[in-house]
């Protein structure tokens, strides 16, 4: 098994087919969580992506779809 560092993530590779790959991602890239219109107008001008919106926890009866 070898860990290959990338620009934003570390990839874990395995050369043997019979063993299970174990490991974890050491760094995650920022994701956009919400869209926001700043004012009335064209979406290509006024629609902004926001990263600062907190992710809400789901109830056991809810499902999050990406």
Coordinates of C-alpha atoms in Angstrom, one line a residue:
X1 CA 0.0 0.0 0.0
X2 CA 1.2 3.5 -0.8
X3 CA 0.0 7.0 0.1
X4 CA 0.3 9.4 -2.8
X5 CA -0.1 13.1 -1.7
X6 CA -2.2 15.2 -4.1
X7 CA -2.9 18.9 -4.2
X8 CA -5.9 18.8 -1.8
X9 CA -6.3 15.1 -0.9
X10 CA -4.2 12.0 -0.2
X11 CA -5.0 9.0 -2.4
X12 CA -4.5 5.6 -0.9
X13 CA -3.6 3.0 -3.4
X14 CA -3.2 -0.8 -3.1
X15 CA -1.5 -3.1 -5.5
X16 CA -2.8 -6.4 -4.1
X17 CA -6.4 -7.4 -5.1
X18 CA -6.9 -9.6 -2.0
X19 CA -6.3 -7.0 0.7
X20 CA -8.7 -4.3 1.9
X21 CA -7.7 -0.6 1.5
X22 CA -7.6 1.2 4.8
X23 CA -7.0 4.8 5.5
X24 CA -8.6 8.2 5.6
X25 CA -8.5 11.5 3.7
X26 CA -6.3 13.9 5.5
X27 CA -7.7 17.1 4.0
X28 CA -11.0 18.0 2.3
X29 CA -11.6 20.7 -0.1
X30 CA -14.2 23.4 0.7
X31 CA -17.6 22.8 -0.7
X32 CA -20.4 25.2 -1.5
X33 CA -23.5 24.5 0.6
X34 CA -25.9 27.2 -0.5
X35 CA -26.9 29.5 -3.3
X36 CA -27.8 33.1 -2.5
X37 CA -29.3 35.9 -4.6
X38 CA -27.8 39.2 -3.5
X39 CA -30.5 41.3 -5.3
X40 CA -33.0 41.0 -8.1
X41 CA -31.4 40.4 -11.5
X42 CA -29.8 37.9 -13.8
X43 CA -28.6 34.6 -12.1
X44 CA -25.2 34.8 -13.8
X45 CA -24.6 38.1 -12.1
X46 CA -26.6 38.0 -8.8
X47 CA -26.4 34.3 -7.8
X48 CA -23.6 33.6 -5.4
X49 CA -22.3 30.3 -3.9
X50 CA -21.8 30.3 -0.1
X51 CA -19.5 28.1 2.0
X52 CA -20.4 29.6 5.4
X53 CA -23.8 28.0 5.7
X54 CA -23.7 25.3 8.4
X55 CA -24.8 21.8 7.5
X56 CA -28.0 20.9 9.5
X57 CA -28.2 17.5 11.2
X58 CA -30.8 15.1 9.8
X59 CA -33.5 13.4 11.7
X60 CA -33.6 9.5 11.5
X61 CA -36.6 9.8 9.2
X62 CA -34.9 12.3 6.7
X63 CA -32.7 11.7 3.7
X64 CA -30.1 14.1 2.2
X65 CA -29.8 13.9 -1.6
X66 CA -26.9 15.4 -3.5

